Coordinates of C-alpha atoms in Angstrom, one line a residue:
X1240 CA 43.4 74.5 64.7
X1241 CA 41.4 77.3 65.8
X1242 CA 37.8 77.2 64.8
X1243 CA 35.1 74.7 65.2
X1244 CA 31.9 74.2 63.1
X1245 CA 31.0 77.4 60.5
X1246 CA 27.4 78.0 60.2
X1247 CA 26.4 79.9 56.9
X1248 CA 23.3 81.8 56.9
X1249 CA 22.5 85.5 55.2
X1250 CA 21.9 87.3 58.6
X1251 CA 21.3 90.6 56.9
X1252 CA 19.3 89.3 54.1
X1253 CA 21.4 90.8 51.3
X1254 CA 21.7 87.7 49.2
X1255 CA 25.0 86.8 50.5
X1256 CA 25.9 84.0 52.7
X1257 CA 27.7 85.2 56.0
X1258 CA 29.9 83.0 57.9
X1259 CA 29.9 82.4 61.7
X1260 CA 32.6 80.1 63.6
X1261 CA 32.3 78.7 66.7
X1262 CA 35.5 77.6 68.7
X1263 CA 36.2 75.4 71.8
X1264 CA 39.6 77.0 72.5
X1265 CA 40.2 79.2 75.3
X1266 CA 42.3 81.9 73.5
X1267 CA 39.8 82.3 70.9
X1268 CA 36.3 83.9 70.3
X1269 CA 33.2 83.1 68.2
X1270 CA 33.3 85.1 65.0
X1271 CA 30.7 86.4 62.3
X1272 CA 31.7 87.2 59.1
X1273 CA 29.6 89.6 56.9
X1274 CA 29.9 88.6 53.3
X1275 CA 30.7 91.9 51.3
X1276 CA 30.7 90.0 47.8
X1277 CA 33.7 88.9 45.7
X1278 CA 34.9 86.7 48.3
X1279 CA 35.6 89.6 50.8
X1280 CA 34.4 89.5 54.4
X1281 CA 34.4 91.7 57.3
X1282 CA 34.2 91.0 60.9
X1283 CA 30.7 91.9 62.2
X1284 CA 30.8 90.1 65.9
X1285 CA 30.8 93.2 68.0
X1286 CA 28.4 95.1 65.6
X1287 CA 26.0 92.4 65.9
X1288 CA 26.3 91.9 69.8
X1289 CA 27.6 88.6 69.3
X1290 CA 29.2 86.7 71.9
X1291 CA 28.9 83.5 73.9
X1292 CA 30.9 81.0 75.6
X1293 CA 33.2 78.4 73.7
X1294 CA 31.2 75.8 71.8
X1295 CA 31.2 73.4 68.6
X1296 CA 27.5 74.3 68.1
X1297 CA 25.9 76.9 65.9
X1298 CA 22.7 77.1 63.7
X1299 CA 20.9 79.8 62.1
X1300 CA 17.2 79.8 61.6
X1301 CA 14.3 82.5 61.9
X1302 CA 13.3 81.4 65.5
X1303 CA 10.9 84.5 65.8
X1304 CA 9.3 83.9 62.3
X1305 CA 10.1 87.8 61.2
X1306 CA 11.9 86.9 58.1
X1307 CA 15.2 87.3 59.2
X1308 CA 17.9 84.7 60.5
X1309 CA 18.7 84.4 64.3
X1310 CA 21.6 82.8 65.6
X1311 CA 21.5 79.7 68.5
X1312 CA 25.3 79.1 69.8
X1313 CA 26.4 78.2 73.2
X1314 CA 23.1 77.5 74.6
X1315 CA 22.3 81.2 73.8
X1316 CA 20.0 82.5 71.4
X1317 CA 20.9 86.0 69.5
X1318 CA 17.9 87.5 67.9
X1319 CA 18.4 89.3 64.8
X1320 CA 16.6 92.7 64.7
X1321 CA 17.8 94.0 61.3
X1322 CA 14.7 95.3 58.8
X1323 CA 14.5 96.0 55.6
X1324 CA 15.6 93.5 53.1
X1325 CA 13.8 91.4 51.1
X1326 CA 13.4 87.3 52.1
X1327 CA 11.7 84.3 51.4
X1328 CA 11.6 80.6 53.2
X1329 CA 10.7 77.5 51.6
X1330 CA 9.7 74.4 53.5
X1331 CA 9.9 71.3 51.2
X1332 CA 7.6 68.4 52.0
X1333 CA 8.3 64.9 50.8
X1334 CA 5.7 62.4 50.2
X1335 CA 7.1 60.1 52.4
X1336 CA 7.5 57.4 49.9
X1337 CA 9.7 58.4 47.1
X1338 CA 10.7 61.4 49.1
X1339 CA 11.2 61.4 52.6
X1340 CA 9.2 63.7 54.8
X1341 CA 11.7 66.4 55.5
X1342 CA 12.9 66.2 51.9
X1343 CA 16.4 65.9 52.9
X1344 CA 18.6 66.3 50.0
X1345 CA 16.7 68.5 47.9
X1346 CA 17.9 71.8 46.5
X1347 CA 16.0 75.2 46.2
X1348 CA 17.2 77.8 43.5
X1349 CA 16.2 81.5 43.0
X1350 CA 17.6 83.6 40.4
X1351 CA 17.9 87.0 41.4
X1352 CA 19.9 90.1 40.2
X1353 CA 22.0 87.9 37.7
X1354 CA 23.0 85.3 40.1
X1355 CA 21.5 82.1 41.5
X1356 CA 21.0 81.7 45.3
X1357 CA 21.0 77.8 46.1
X1358 CA 20.1 76.2 49.5
X1359 CA 19.9 72.3 49.9
X1360 CA 18.1 70.6 52.9
X1361 CA 20.4 69.2 55.0
X1362 CA 20.2 67.6 58.5
X1363 CA 23.1 67.3 61.0
X1364 CA 26.1 68.9 60.1
X1365 CA 29.6 69.7 62.2
X1366 CA 29.6 68.6 65.8
X1367 CA 26.1 68.2 67.0
X1368 CA 24.4 70.7 64.9
X1369 CA 21.2 70.5 63.3
X1370 CA 19.9 72.6 60.7
X1371 CA 16.4 74.2 60.3
X1372 CA 14.8 72.3 57.5
X1373 CA 13.0 75.5 56.3
X1374 CA 15.2 77.2 53.4
X1375 CA 15.9 80.9 54.1
X1376 CA 16.8 83.3 51.1
X1377 CA 17.8 86.8 51.7
X1378 CA 16.4 88.7 48.7
X1379 CA 18.3 92.2 49.1
X1380 CA 16.4 94.8 47.4
X1381 CA 14.0 92.3 45.1
X1382 CA 10.6 93.7 45.3
X1383 CA 9.0 91.4 42.4
X1384 CA 8.1 88.2 42.3
X1385 CA 11.0 85.5 42.1
X1386 CA 11.1 81.9 40.5
X1387 CA 11.6 79.2 42.8
X1388 CA 12.9 75.9 41.2
X1389 CA 13.1 72.8 43.3
X1390 CA 15.2 69.9 42.4
X1391 CA 14.0 66.9 44.5
X1392 CA 16.1 63.8 45.6
X1393 CA 14.2 61.7 42.7
X1394 CA 15.4 63.6 40.0
X1395 CA 12.4 65.8 39.3
X1396 CA 11.8 69.4 39.4
X1397 CA 9.1 71.9 40.3
X1398 CA 9.0 75.6 39.5
X1399 CA 6.7 78.2 40.9
X1400 CA 6.7 82.0 40.9
X1401 CA 6.1 83.8 44.1
X1402 CA 5.9 87.0 46.1
X1403 CA 8.9 87.6 48.7
X1404 CA 8.7 88.4 52.3
X1405 CA 6.7 85.0 53.1
X1406 CA 6.8 81.6 54.2
X1407 CA 6.1 79.0 51.6
X1408 CA 5.2 75.1 51.8
X1409 CA 6.1 73.0 48.4
X1410 CA 4.8 69.6 48.6
X1411 CA 6.5 66.8 46.2
X1412 CA 3.9 66.7 43.1
X1413 CA 5.1 63.9 40.9
X1414 CA 2.3 65.1 38.4
X1415 CA 3.7 68.4 38.5
X1416 CA 7.3 67.7 38.6
X1417 CA 9.3 67.0 35.5
X1418 CA 11.9 64.4 35.2
X1419 CA 15.4 65.8 34.6
X1420 CA 18.6 63.2 34.0
X1421 CA 18.4 59.6 33.2
X1422 CA 15.3 57.5 33.6
X1423 CA 15.4 55.4 37.0

């Protein structure tokens, strides 16, 4: 056994999820792997300046609201200063009855460059981790509008087209949503 809680996030906004591993073992160290595509990863730990004490916890979130993900691990915040690639942040809001307020369990999909990026609203993961309920998508060089598809936990979907490089809030709207799958 070597690493503890993995945390996935697109720190360079290229549309590929990068992987951070925390650890609690004295001979190991935390590692950030940059996703190069086709299941190839390179160690980006030193290049990004990430270090830290041994810990189970790690989470990605855009703490400074500049469009790129920052990393919180071991009680330290590593602010990401990369610039240049497109992004979109999506905050889902349930009605509090059919869909919980934080929309836990909802999925968002964005199709770009022949592939589909998928994120799911989750709460705690790993050992003492809490995920940001605002979903972050790195869009790479995409400059035009993107279509956002929301799959709500009640089986309905919503689609809208938005411009990148912004944060959007989508509220569950049963009248605008379409049911998919079997009726409940």
